[in-house]
PDB file of C-alpha atoms and ligand atoms in Angstrom:
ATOM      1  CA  UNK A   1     -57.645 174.635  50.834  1.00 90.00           C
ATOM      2  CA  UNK A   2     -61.444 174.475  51.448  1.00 98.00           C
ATOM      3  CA  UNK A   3     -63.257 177.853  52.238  1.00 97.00           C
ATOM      4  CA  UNK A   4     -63.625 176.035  55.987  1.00 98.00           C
ATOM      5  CA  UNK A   5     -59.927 175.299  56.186  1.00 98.00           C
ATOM      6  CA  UNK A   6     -58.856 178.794  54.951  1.00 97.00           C
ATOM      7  CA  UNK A   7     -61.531 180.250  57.853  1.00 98.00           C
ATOM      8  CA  UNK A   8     -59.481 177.648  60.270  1.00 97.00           C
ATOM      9  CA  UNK A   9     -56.434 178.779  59.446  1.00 96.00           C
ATOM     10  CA  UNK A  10     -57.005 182.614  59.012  1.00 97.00           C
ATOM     11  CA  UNK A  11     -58.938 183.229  62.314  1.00 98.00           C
ATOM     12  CA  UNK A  12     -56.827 185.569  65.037  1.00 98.00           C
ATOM     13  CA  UNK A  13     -57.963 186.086  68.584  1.00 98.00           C
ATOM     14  CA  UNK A  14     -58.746 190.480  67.350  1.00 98.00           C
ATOM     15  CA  UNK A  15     -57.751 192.931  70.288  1.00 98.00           C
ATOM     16  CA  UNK A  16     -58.685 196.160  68.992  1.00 98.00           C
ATOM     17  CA  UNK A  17     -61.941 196.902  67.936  1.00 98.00           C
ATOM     18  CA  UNK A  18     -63.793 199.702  66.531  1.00 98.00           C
ATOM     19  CA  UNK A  19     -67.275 201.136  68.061  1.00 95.00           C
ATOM     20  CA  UNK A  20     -69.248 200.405  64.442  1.00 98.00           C
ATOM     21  CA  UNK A  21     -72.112 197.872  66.268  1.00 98.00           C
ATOM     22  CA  UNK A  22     -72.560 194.603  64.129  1.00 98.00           C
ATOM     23  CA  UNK A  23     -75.796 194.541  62.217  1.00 98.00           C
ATOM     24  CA  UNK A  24     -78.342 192.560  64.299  1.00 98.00           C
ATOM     25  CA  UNK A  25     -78.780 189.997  61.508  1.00 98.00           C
ATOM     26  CA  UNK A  26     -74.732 189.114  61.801  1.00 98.00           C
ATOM     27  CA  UNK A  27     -74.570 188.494  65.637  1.00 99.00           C
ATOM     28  CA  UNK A  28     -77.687 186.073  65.381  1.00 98.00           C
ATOM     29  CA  UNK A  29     -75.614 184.447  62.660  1.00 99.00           C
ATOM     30  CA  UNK A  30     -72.589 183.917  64.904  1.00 99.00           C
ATOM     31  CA  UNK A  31     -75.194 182.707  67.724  1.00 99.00           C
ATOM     32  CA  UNK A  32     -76.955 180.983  65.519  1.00 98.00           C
ATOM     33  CA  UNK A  33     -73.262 179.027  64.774  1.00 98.00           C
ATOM     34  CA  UNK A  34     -72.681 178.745  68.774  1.00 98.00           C
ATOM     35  CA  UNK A  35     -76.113 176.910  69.606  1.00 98.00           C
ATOM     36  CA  UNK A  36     -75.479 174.376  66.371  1.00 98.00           C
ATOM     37  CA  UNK A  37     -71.837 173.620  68.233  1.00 98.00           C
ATOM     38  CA  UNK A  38     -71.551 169.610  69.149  1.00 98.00           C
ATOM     39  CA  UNK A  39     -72.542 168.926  73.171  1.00 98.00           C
ATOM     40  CA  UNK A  40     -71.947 165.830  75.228  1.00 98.00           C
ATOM     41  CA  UNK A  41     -75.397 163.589  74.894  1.00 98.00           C
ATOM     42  CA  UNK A  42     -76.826 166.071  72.987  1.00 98.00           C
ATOM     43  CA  UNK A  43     -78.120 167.638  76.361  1.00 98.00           C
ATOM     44  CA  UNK A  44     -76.693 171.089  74.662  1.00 98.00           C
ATOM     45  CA  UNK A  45     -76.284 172.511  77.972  1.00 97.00           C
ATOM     46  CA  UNK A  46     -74.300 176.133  76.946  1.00 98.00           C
ATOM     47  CA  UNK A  47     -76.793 179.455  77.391  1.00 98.00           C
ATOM     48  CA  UNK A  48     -75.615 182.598  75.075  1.00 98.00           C
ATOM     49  CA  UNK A  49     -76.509 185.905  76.849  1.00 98.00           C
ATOM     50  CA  UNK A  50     -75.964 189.095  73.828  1.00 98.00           C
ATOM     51  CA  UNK A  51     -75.381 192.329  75.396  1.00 98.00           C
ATOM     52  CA  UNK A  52     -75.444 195.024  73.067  1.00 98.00           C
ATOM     53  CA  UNK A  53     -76.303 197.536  75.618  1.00 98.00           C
ATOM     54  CA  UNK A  54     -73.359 199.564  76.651  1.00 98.00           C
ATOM     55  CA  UNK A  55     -74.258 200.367  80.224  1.00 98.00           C
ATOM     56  CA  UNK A  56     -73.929 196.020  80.725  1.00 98.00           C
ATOM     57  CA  UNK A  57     -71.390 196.063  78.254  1.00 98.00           C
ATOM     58  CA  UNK A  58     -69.084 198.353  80.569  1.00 98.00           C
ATOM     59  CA  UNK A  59     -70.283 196.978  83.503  1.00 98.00           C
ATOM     60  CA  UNK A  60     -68.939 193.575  82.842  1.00 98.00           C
ATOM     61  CA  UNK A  61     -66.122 194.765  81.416  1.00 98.00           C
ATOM     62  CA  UNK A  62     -64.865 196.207  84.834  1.00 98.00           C
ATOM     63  CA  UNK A  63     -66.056 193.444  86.566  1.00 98.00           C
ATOM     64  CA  UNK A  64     -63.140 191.294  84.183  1.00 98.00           C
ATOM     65  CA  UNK A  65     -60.550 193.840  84.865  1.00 98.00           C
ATOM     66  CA  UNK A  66     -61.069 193.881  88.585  1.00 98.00           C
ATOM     67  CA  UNK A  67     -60.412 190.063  88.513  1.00 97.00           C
ATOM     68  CA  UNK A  68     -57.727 190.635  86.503  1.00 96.00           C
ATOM     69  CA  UNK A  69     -55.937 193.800  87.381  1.00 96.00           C
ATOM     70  CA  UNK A  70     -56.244 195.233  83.964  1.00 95.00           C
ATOM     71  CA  UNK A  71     -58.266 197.874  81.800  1.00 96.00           C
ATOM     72  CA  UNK A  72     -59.964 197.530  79.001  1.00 97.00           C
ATOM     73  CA  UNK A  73     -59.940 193.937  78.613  1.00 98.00           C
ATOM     74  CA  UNK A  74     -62.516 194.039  76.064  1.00 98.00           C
ATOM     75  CA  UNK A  75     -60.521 195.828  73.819  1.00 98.00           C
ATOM     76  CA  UNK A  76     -63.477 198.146  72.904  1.00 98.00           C
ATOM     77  CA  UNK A  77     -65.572 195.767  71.564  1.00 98.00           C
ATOM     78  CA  UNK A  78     -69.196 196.577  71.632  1.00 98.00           C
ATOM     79  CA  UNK A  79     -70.986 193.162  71.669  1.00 98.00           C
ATOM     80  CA  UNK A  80     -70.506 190.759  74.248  1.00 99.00           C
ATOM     81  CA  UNK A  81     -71.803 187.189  73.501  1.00 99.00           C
ATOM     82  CA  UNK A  82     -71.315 185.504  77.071  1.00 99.00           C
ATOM     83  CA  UNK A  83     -71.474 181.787  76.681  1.00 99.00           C
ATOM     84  CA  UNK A  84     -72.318 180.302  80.408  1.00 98.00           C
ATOM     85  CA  UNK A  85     -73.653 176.348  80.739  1.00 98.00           C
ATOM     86  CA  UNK A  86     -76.101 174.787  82.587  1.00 97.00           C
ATOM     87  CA  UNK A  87     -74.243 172.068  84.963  1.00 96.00           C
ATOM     88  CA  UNK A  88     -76.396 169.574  84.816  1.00 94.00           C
ATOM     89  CA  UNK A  89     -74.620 168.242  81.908  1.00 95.00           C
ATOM     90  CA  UNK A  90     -71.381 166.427  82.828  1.00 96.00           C
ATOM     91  CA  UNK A  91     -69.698 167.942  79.767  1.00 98.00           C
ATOM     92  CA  UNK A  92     -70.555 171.099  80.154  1.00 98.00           C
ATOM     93  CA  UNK A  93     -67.250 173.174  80.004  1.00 98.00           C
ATOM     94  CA  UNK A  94     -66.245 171.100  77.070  1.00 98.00           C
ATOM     95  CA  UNK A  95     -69.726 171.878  75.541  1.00 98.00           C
ATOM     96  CA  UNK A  96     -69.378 176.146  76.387  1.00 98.00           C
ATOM     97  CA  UNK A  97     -65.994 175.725  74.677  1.00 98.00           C
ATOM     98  CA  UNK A  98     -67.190 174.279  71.122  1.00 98.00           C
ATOM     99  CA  UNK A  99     -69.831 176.977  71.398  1.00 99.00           C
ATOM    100  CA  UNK A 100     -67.087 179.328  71.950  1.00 99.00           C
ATOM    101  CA  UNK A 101     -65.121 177.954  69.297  1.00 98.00           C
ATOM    102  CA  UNK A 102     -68.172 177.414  66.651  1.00 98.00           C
ATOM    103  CA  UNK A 103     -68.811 181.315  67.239  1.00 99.00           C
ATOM    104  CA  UNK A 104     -64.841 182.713  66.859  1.00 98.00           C
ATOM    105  CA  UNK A 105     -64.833 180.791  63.488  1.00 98.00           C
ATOM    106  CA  UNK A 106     -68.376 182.332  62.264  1.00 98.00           C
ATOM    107  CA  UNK A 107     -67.687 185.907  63.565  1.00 98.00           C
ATOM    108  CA  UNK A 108     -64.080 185.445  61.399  1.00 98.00           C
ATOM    109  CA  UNK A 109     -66.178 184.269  57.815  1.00 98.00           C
ATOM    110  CA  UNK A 110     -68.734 187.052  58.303  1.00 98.00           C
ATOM    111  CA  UNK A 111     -65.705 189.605  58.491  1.00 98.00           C
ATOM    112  CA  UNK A 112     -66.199 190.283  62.339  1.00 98.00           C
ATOM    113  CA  UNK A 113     -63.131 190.220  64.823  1.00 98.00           C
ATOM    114  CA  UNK A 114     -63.798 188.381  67.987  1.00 98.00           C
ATOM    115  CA  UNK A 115     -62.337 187.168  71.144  1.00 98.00           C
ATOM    116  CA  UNK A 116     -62.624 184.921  73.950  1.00 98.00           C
ATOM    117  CA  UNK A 117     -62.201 186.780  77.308  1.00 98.00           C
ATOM    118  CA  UNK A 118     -61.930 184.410  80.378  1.00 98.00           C
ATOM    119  CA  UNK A 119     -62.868 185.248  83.535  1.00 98.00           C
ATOM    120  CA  UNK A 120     -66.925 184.224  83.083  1.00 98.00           C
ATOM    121  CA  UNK A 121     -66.626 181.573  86.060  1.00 98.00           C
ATOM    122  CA  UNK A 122     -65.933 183.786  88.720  1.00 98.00           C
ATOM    123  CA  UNK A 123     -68.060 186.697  87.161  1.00 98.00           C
ATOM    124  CA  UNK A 124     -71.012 184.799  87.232  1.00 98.00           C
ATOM    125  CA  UNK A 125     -70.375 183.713  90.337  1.00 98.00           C
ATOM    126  CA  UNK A 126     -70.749 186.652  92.110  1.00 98.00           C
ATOM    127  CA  UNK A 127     -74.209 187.425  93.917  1.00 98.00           C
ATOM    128  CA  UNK A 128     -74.963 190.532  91.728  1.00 98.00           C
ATOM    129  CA  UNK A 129     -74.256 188.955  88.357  1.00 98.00           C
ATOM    130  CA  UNK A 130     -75.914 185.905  89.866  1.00 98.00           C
ATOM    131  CA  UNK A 131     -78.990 188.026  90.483  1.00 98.00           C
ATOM    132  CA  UNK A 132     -78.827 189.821  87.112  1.00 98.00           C
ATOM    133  CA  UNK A 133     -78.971 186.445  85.637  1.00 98.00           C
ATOM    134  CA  UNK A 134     -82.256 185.834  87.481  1.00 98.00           C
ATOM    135  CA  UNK A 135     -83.975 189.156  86.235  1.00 98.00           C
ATOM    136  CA  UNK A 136     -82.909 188.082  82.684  1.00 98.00           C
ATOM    137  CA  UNK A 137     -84.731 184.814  83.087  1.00 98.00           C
ATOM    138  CA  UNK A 138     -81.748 182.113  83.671  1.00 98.00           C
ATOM    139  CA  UNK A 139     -82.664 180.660  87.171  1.00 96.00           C
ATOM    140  CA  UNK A 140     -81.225 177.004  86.315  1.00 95.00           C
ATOM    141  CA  UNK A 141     -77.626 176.571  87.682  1.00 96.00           C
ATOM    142  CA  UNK A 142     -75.025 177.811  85.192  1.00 98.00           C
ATOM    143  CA  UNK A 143     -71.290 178.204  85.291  1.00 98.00           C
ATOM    144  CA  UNK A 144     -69.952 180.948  83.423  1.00 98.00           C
ATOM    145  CA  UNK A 145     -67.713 179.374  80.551  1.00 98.00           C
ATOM    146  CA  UNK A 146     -66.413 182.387  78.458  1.00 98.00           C
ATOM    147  CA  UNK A 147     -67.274 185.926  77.329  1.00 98.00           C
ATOM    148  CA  UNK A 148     -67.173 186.228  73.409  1.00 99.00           C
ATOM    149  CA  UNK A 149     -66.288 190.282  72.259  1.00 99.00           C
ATOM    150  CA  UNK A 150     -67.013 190.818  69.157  1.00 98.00           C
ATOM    151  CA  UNK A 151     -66.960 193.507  66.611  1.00 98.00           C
ATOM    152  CA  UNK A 152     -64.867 194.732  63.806  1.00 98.00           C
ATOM    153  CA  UNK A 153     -61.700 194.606  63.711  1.00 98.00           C
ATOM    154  CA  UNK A 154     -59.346 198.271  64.060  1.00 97.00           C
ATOM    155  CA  UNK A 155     -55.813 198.439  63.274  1.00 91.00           C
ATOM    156  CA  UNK A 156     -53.539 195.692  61.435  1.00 94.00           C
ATOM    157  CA  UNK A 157     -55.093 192.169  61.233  1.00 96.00           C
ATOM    158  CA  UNK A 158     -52.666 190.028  63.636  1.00 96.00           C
ATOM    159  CA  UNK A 159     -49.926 188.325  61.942  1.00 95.00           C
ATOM    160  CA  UNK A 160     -50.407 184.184  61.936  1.00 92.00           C
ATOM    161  CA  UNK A 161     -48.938 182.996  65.256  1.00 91.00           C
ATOM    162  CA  UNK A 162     -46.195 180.252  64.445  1.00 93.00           C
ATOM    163  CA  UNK A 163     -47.823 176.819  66.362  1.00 94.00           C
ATOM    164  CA  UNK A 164     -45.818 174.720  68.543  1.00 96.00           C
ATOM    165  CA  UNK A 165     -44.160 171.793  66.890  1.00 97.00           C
ATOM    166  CA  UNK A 166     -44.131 168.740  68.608  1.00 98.00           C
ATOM    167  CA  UNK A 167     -47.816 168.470  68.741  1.00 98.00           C
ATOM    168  CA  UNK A 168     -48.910 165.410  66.830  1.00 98.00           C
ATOM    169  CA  UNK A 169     -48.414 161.685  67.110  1.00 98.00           C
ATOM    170  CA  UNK A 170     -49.231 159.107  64.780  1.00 98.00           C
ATOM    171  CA  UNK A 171     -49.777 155.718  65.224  1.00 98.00           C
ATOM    172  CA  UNK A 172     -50.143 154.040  62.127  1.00 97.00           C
TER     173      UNK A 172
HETATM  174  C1  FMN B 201     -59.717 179.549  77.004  1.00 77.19           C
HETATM  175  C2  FMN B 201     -59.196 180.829  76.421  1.00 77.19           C
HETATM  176  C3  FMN B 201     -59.119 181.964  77.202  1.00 77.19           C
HETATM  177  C4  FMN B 201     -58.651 183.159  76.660  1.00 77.19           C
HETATM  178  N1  FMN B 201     -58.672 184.278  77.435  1.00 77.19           N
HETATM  179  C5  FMN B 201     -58.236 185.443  76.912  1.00 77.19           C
HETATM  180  C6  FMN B 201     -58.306 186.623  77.683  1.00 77.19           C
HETATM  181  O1  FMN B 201     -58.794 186.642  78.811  1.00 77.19           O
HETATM  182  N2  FMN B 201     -57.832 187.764  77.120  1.00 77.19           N
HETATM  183  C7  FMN B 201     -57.314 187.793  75.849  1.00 77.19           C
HETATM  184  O2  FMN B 201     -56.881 188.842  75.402  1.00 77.19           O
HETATM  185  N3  FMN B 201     -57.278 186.682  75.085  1.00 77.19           N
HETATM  186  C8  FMN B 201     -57.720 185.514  75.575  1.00 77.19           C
HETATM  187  N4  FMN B 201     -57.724 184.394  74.806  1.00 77.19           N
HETATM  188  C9  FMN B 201     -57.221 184.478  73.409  1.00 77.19           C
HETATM  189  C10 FMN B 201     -55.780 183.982  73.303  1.00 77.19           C
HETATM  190  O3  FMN B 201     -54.908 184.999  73.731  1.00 77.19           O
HETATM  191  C11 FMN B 201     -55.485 183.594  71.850  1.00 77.19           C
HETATM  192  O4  FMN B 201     -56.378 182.575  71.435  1.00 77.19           O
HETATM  193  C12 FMN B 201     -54.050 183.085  71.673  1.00 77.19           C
HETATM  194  O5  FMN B 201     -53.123 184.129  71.884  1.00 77.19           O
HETATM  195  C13 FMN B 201     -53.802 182.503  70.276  1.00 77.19           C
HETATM  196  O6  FMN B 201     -54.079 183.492  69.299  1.00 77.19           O
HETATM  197  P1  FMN B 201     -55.110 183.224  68.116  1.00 77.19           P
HETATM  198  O7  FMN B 201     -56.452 182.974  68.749  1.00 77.19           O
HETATM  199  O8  FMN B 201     -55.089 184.474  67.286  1.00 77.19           O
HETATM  200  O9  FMN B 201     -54.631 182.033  67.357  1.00 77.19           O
HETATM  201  C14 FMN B 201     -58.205 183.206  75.314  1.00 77.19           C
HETATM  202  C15 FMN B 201     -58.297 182.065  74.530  1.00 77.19           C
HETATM  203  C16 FMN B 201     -58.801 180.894  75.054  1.00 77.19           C
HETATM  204  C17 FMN B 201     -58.941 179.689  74.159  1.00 77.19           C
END
């Protein structure tokens, strides 16, 4: 297997992080992975927001639980990449999601844990986060697609989850 395959096939959605905060250098990596994702038309319509700083960190992290009934659905991890995407693109959800996808698989090969956490769409729809979007200089309209956590892993690396047979059709 190819050093991409074995990065496929390896990769676990990580749900227990410790506080150690990636080096700078490593999250623009896994961004840098999200923004070369593929995109309908090439209009490459998904926005990544980093938060690094705690106080937003926490903040949307009990915005998530609220909509979910839940704590600590960030699992302690201290970066939050949140992938949102302008709408003006018809593919635009598919396009958030290969971002999403691009960054899981970089964040794994760089020895980073990471996530996806739903919940960005009605997050960011919400007047406050709307308006904190604003005074961080996003005033096209964007959908929230997905919040990436990152950091490294703590605790046992999860065990390979057994995929669903039945899957696949050929037609040869
Ligand atoms: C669209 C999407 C939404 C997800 N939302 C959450 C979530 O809100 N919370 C969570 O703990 N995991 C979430 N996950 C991660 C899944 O639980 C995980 O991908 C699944 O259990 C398969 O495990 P694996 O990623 O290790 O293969 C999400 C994954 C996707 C693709």
């Amino acid at each position: 297997m190819n050093e991409v395959l074995k990065c496929i096939a390896t990769r676990r959605s990580i749900k227990g992080y410790s506080d150690r905060m990636p080096s700078k250098e490593d999250i623009d990596l896994v961004i840098k992975a999200g923004l070369e994702a593929a995109s309908g038309l090439n209009k490459q319509a998904p926005i990544i927001v980093a938060v690094t700083n705690k106080e937003v960190r926490d903040r949307l992290e009990e915005v998530n639980g609220r909509l979910y009934n839940k704590s600590g659905t960030f699992y302690g991890a201290p970066v939050v990449l949140v992938v949102l995407a302008k709408k003006e693109a018809h593919t635009y959800v598919y396009d958030g999601s290969c971002t999403l996808a691009n960054m899981m698989l970089a964040a794994h090969s760089l020895g980073l844990g990471a996530c996806w956490i739903h919940r960005a769409k009605p997050t960011f729809e919400m007047p406050e986060w709307q308006e904190w979007l604003k005074e961080i200089g996003i005033t096209e309209e964007v959908e929230g697609i997905g919040h990436l956590v990152l950091g490294y892993p703590s605790g046992e690396y999860p065990k390979e989850k057994p995929r669903r047979e039945g899957r696949v059709f050929y037609v040869d």
